[in-house]
XYZ file of C-alpha atoms in Angstrom:
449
model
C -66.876 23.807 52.388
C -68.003 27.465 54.133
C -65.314 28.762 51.482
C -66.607 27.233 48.900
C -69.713 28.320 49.064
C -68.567 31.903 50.056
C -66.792 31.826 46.684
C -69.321 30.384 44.835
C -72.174 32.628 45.712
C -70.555 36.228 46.228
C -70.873 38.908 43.752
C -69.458 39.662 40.617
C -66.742 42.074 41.245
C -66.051 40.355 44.256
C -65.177 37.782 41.847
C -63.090 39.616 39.325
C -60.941 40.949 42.490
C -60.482 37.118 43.157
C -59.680 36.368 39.795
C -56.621 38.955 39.927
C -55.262 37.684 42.794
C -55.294 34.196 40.966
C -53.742 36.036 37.574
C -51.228 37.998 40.041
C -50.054 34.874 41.744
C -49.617 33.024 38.377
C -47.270 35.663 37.156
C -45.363 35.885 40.478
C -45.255 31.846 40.509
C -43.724 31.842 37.031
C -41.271 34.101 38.026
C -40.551 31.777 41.110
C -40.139 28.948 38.494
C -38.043 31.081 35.934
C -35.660 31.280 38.583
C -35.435 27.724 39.507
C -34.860 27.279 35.644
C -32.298 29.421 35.324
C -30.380 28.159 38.198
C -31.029 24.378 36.824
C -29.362 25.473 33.054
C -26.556 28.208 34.135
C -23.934 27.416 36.425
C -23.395 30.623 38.394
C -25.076 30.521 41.990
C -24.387 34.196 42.455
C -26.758 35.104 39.238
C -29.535 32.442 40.354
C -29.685 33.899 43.721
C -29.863 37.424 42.417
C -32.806 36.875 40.660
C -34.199 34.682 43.029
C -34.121 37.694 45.250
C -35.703 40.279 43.164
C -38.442 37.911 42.974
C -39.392 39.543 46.164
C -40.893 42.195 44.613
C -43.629 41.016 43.052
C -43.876 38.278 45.855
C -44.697 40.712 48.750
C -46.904 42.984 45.850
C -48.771 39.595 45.483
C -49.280 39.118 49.070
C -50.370 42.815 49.607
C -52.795 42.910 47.444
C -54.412 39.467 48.261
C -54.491 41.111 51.902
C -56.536 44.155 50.970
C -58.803 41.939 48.264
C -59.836 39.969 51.979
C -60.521 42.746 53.889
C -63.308 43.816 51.540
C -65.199 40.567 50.860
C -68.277 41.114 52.286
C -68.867 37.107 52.191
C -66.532 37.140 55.616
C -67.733 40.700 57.377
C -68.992 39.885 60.867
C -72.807 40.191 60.997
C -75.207 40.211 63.660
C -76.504 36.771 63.965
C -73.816 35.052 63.095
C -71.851 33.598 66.066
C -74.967 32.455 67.242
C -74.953 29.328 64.101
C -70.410 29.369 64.747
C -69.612 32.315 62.359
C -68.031 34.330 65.093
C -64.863 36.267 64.100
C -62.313 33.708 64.547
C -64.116 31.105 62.009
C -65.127 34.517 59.541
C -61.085 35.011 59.833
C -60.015 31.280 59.058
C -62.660 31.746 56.065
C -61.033 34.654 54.707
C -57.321 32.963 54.967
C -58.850 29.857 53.118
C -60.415 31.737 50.454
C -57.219 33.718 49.835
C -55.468 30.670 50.167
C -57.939 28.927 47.323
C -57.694 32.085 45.105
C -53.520 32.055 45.102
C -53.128 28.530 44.938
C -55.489 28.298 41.551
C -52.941 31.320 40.002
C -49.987 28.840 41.337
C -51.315 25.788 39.462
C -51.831 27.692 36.605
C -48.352 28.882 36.722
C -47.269 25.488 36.822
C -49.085 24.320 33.898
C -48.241 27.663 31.597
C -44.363 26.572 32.769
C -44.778 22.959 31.845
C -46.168 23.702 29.099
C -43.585 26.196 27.724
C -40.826 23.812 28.790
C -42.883 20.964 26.273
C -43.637 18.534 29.385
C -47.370 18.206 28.003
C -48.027 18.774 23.997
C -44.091 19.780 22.748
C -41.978 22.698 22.848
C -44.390 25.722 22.080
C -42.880 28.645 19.747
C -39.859 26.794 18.213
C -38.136 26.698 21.423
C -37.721 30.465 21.851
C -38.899 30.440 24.965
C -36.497 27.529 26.476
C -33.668 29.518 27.395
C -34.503 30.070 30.802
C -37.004 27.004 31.401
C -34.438 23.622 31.623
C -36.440 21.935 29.028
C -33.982 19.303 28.583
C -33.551 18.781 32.495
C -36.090 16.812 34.953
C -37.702 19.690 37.220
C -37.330 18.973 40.934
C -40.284 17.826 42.695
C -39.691 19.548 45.982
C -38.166 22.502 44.865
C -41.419 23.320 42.390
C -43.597 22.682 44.983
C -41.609 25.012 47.930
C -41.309 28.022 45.283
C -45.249 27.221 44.644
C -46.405 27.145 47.832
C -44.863 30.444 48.699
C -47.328 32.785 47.549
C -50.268 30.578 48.825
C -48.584 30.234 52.506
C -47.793 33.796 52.726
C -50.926 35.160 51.778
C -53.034 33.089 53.867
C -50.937 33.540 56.921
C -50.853 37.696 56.090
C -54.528 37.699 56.055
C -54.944 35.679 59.059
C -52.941 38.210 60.619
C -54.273 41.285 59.186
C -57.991 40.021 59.891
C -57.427 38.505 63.451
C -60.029 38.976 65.959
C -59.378 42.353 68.214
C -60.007 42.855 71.782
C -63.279 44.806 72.475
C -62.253 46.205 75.454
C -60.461 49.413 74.885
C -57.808 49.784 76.985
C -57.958 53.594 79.137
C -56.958 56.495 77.760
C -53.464 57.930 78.788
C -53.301 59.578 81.937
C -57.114 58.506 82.544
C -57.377 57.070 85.867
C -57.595 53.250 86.057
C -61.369 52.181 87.460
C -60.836 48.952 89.764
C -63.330 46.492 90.734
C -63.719 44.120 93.352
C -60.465 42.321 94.745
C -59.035 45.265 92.329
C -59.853 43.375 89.002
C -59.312 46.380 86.380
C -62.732 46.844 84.037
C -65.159 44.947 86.726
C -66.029 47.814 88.622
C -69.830 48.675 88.111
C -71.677 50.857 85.687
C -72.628 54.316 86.977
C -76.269 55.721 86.760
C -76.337 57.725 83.549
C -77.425 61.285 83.724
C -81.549 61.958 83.412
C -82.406 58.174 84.656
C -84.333 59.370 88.031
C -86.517 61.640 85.016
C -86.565 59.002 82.368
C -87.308 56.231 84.044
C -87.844 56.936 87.852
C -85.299 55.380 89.053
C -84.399 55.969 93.294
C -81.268 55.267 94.269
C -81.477 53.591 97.506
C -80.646 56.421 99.932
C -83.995 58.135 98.529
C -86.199 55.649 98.902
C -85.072 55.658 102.292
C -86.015 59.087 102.956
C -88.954 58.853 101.512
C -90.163 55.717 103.486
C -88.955 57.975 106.718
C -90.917 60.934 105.010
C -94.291 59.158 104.899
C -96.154 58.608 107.947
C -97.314 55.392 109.206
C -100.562 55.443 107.726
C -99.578 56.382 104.436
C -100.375 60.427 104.962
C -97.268 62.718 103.775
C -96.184 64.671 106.825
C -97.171 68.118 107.415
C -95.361 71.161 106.570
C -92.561 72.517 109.416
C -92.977 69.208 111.068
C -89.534 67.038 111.772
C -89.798 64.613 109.292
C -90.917 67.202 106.883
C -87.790 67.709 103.753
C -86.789 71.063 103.587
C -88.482 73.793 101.180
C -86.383 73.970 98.094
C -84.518 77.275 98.057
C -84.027 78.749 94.054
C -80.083 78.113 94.917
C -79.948 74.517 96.287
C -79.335 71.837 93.261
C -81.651 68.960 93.236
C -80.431 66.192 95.898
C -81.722 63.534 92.860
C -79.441 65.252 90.125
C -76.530 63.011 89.402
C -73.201 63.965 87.771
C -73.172 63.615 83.876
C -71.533 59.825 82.615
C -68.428 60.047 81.064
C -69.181 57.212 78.593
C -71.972 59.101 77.455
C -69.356 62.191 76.263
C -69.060 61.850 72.275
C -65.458 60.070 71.440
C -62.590 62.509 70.862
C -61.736 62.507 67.398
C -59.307 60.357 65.666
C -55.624 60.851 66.155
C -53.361 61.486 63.643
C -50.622 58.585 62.555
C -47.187 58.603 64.340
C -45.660 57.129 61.489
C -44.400 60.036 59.701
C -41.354 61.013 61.663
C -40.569 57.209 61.442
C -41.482 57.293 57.704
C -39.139 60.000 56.853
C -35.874 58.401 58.787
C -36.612 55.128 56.841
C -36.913 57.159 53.934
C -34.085 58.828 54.069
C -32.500 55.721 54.972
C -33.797 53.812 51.471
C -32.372 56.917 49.493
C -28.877 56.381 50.910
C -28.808 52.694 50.416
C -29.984 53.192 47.097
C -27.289 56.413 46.364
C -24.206 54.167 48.000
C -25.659 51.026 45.439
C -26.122 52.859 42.143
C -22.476 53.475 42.481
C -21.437 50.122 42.032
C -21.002 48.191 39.178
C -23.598 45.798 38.686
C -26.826 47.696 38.867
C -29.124 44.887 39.693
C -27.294 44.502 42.852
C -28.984 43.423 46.031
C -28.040 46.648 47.423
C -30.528 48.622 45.265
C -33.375 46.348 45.951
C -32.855 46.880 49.653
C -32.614 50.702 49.054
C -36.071 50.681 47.104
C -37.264 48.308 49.527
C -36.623 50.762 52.350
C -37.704 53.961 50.326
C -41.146 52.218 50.322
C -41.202 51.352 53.583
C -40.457 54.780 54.448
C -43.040 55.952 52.166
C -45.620 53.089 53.777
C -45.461 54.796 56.778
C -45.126 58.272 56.292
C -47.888 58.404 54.019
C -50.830 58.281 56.749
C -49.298 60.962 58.436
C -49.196 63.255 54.954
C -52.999 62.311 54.052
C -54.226 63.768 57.796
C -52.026 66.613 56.892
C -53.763 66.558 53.862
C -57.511 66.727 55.332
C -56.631 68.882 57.821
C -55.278 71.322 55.401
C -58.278 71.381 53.405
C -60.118 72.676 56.116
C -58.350 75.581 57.424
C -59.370 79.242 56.553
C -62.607 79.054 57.354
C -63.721 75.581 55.283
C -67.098 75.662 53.732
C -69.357 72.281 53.641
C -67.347 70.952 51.029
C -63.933 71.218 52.209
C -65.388 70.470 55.287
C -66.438 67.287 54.694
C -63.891 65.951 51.852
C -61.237 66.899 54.920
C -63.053 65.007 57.453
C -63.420 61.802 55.274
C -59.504 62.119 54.608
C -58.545 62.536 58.080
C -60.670 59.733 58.951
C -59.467 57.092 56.529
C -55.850 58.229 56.473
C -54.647 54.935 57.690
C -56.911 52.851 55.480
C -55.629 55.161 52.320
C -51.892 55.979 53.434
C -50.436 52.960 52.973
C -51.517 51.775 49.690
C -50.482 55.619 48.487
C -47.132 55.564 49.752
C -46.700 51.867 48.026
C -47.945 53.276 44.621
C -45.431 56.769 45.326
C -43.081 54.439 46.002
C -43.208 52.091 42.709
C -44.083 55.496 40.304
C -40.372 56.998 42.301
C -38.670 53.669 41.011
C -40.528 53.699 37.862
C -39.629 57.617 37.031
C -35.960 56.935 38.039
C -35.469 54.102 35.820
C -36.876 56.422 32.755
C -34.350 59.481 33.765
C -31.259 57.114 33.813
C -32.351 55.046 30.647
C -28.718 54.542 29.554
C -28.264 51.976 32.457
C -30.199 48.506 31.320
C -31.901 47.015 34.519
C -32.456 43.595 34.083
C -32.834 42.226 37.283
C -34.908 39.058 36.215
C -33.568 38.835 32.616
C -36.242 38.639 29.691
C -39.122 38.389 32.468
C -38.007 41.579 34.101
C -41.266 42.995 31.688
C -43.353 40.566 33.563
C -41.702 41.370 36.665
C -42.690 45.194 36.264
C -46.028 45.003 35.297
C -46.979 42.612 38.383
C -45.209 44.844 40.978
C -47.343 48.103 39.094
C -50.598 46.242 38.369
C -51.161 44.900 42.110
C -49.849 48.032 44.203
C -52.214 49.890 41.535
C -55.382 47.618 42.272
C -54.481 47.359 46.105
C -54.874 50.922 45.973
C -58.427 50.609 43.950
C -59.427 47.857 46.722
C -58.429 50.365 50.023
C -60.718 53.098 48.430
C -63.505 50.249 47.772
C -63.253 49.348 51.364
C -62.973 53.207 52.315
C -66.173 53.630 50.372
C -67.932 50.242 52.234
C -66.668 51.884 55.494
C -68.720 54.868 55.195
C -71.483 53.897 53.582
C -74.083 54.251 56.962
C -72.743 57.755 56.859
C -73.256 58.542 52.851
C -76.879 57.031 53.634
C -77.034 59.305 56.216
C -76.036 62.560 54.793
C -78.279 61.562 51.523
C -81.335 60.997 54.159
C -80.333 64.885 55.528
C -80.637 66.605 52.076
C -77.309 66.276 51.104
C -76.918 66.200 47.503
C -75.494 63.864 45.681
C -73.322 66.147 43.646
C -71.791 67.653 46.361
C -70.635 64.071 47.610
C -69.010 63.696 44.164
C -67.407 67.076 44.240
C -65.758 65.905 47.882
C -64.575 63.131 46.312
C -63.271 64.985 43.364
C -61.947 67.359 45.648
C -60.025 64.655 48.040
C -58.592 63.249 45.245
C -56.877 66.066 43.734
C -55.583 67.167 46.702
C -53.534 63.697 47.720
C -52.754 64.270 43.681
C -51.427 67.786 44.044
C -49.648 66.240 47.651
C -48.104 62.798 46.524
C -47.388 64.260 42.958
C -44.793 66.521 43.651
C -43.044 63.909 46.629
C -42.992 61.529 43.998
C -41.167 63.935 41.656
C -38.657 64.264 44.685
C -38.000 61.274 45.237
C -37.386 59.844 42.242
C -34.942 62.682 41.696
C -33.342 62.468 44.575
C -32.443 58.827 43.949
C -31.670 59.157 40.037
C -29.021 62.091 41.402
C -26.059 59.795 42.484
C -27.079 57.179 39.057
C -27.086 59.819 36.830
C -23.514 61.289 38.405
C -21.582 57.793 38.784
């Protein structure tokens, strides 16, 4: 019922975003169904499984972008208040998962229906039959089968964003090479706050020791003692360092900036890895084979996880030799969201490599998913494009306090759109060119076989 109401009362473009996960996992459920079709009315296994496995594609596009889509509802963002009524982060997490799950199960339902439909189960064979080929319409559909190839995008999208939005630990584990603080009986993290720095002058706070002395210091009948006397404290010399003074907190230190990703060197091996595959499967026969769907699967794995590495690069490029405010701060932001960005870019380098080396070699005819492979396409382009939209949404929701804040400074607002401008073109003029590269690099062996 809490996602029900979640649904039912969030914002419009929260909305639309929901409605194209819905449309994205009707098109990857009629896909899922095509297959079954085609398997039911041709009798070759090998081909049914084939395109049963490029289904993939669009599957874990699907699930990827009904991931990000969660992460940005603001229906399910932890709020102060809120675990106080049961809304703490594990119920806000099981919320998200059931709305996702809600959204993707309407688009499977309505791929059912749109595939019934076709097939002439509920008002007659639509378009003269043309569409029949690949639908069974003269054999019974399998009840369990329809519903296991439906429930797939539902299931894994709930259980992704489950996982993606599961409650962290708060406690931040030590730095490396920090010393470990120990507690009583040595339990780690218990040990107990230290003063900060400036309470005795804040607040007048005496440690116990010099309240001690001072009680010693004052006479019995409440007179201060006199000057050169025993009990008197010693004159304070201009070298001595106030006995009161305590050493500065380390919590209170500002953090240490963000680190950069350690994905790249990873990225590239599992790049180069995907470009190999997909150079030792182009030189086969059949080129739908599963071979070159596990080469582009790798390439944009590799790509996935080099590409938070290359956007730091990127921001920390921008500002070197001597920055100004606004290379300044349009490198800051990119450093800063790198990993929030980076993936989503390497996906979309990733699909416009595949896409760019299917127009240079455009005498071979890929048709992994027959007549659908259209369909197939456009839902594997359309939801790594809008996953992409969705991370810089959530990028912008992210630093919103510190927009406000610069706005409240004096910052102009132009200036914040020329940073934007500026971050943009320079992941553009970055993942441009690598795109360029890699498509090349893996149209090379198609184009010579």
């Amino acid at each position: 019922m809490l996602a029900l109401r979640l649904t039912r009362v969030a914002q419009p473009a929260v909305h639309l975003r929901r409605l194209a996960v819905a449309a994205a996992s009707a098109a990857t459920g009629f896909l899922l169904l095509s297959a079954l079709g085609h398997a039911m009315s041709h009798q070759d296994p090998a081909a049914s499984t084939l395109r049963l496995t490029w289904c993939t594609a669009p599957l874990a596009t699907t699930v990827y972008f009904a991931v990000a889509v969660a992460r940005t509802d603001p229906g399910t963002k932890p709020r102060p208040g809120l675990s106080a009524i049961g809304l703490g982060p594990a119920r806000l997490m099981i919320t998200s998962a059931l709305t996702t799950a809600l959204a993707t199960t309407v688009g499977s339902l309505l791929a059912l229906v749109t595939f019934l439909h076709l097939r002439g189960d509920l008002t007659g064979v639509p378009f003269d039959g043309a569409a029949t080929e690949y639908l069974a319409a003269e054999q019974p559909l399998p009840l369990p089968a329809t519903l296991t190839l439906l429930s797939l995008v539902p299931a894994t999208a709930s259980l992704s964003t489950a996982l993606a939005l599961r409650p962290k630990d708060p406690r931040r584990p030590p730095q490396h090479g920090a010393p470990r603080k120990y507690g009583r009986f040595g339990a780690y993290g218990l040990a107990a706050a230290r003063e900060t720095f400036g309470a005795y002058g804040r607040f007048g706070r005496q440690t116990a020791g010099s309240r001690a002395g001072g009680a010693a210091r004052v006479g019995a009948d409440g007179t201060p003692p006199a000057p050169g006397s025993a009990t008197a404290p010693p004159a304070a010399t201009p070298d001595a360092a106030p006995a009161d003074v305590h050493e500065p907190d380390p919590h209170l230190e500002p953090p240490a900036p963000r680190e950069a990703p350690r994905g790249l060197p990873w990225g590239i091996t599992v790049l180069a890895a995907g470009l190999t595959v997909e150079a030792y499967a182009s030189r086969t026969a059949d080129p739908t084979s599963p071979g070159l769907l596990a080469g582009w699967a790798l390439t944009a794995l590799g790509l996935a996880l080099a590409a938070p590495g290359l956007t730091h690069l990127c921001g920390r490029l921008l500002q070197s030799a001597h920055p100004g405010a606004l290379r300044l701060l349009a490198g800051r932001v990119l450093m800063e969201e790198s990993a929030r960005i980076g993936r989503p870019l390497g996906i979309v380098c990733a699909v416009a490599s595949a896409a760019y080396t299917t127009a240079l070699v455009h005498d071979t005819e890929v048709q992994p998913l027959g007549s659908l492979t259209d369909l197939g396409a456009l839902v594997v382009v359309g939801c790594t494009a809008a996953t992409l939209l969705t991370a810089a949404v959530e990028a912008k929701q992210a630093r919103a306090d510190t927009t406000a804040a610069l706005l409240r400074l004096g910052a102009p607002a132009a200036m914040l759109r020329s940073a934007a401008a500026l971050r943009a073109g320079a992941l553009l003029a970055l993942f441009g060119p690598l795109t360029l590269i890699v498509a090349e690099l893996a149209a090379l062996p198609m184009a010579a076989g």
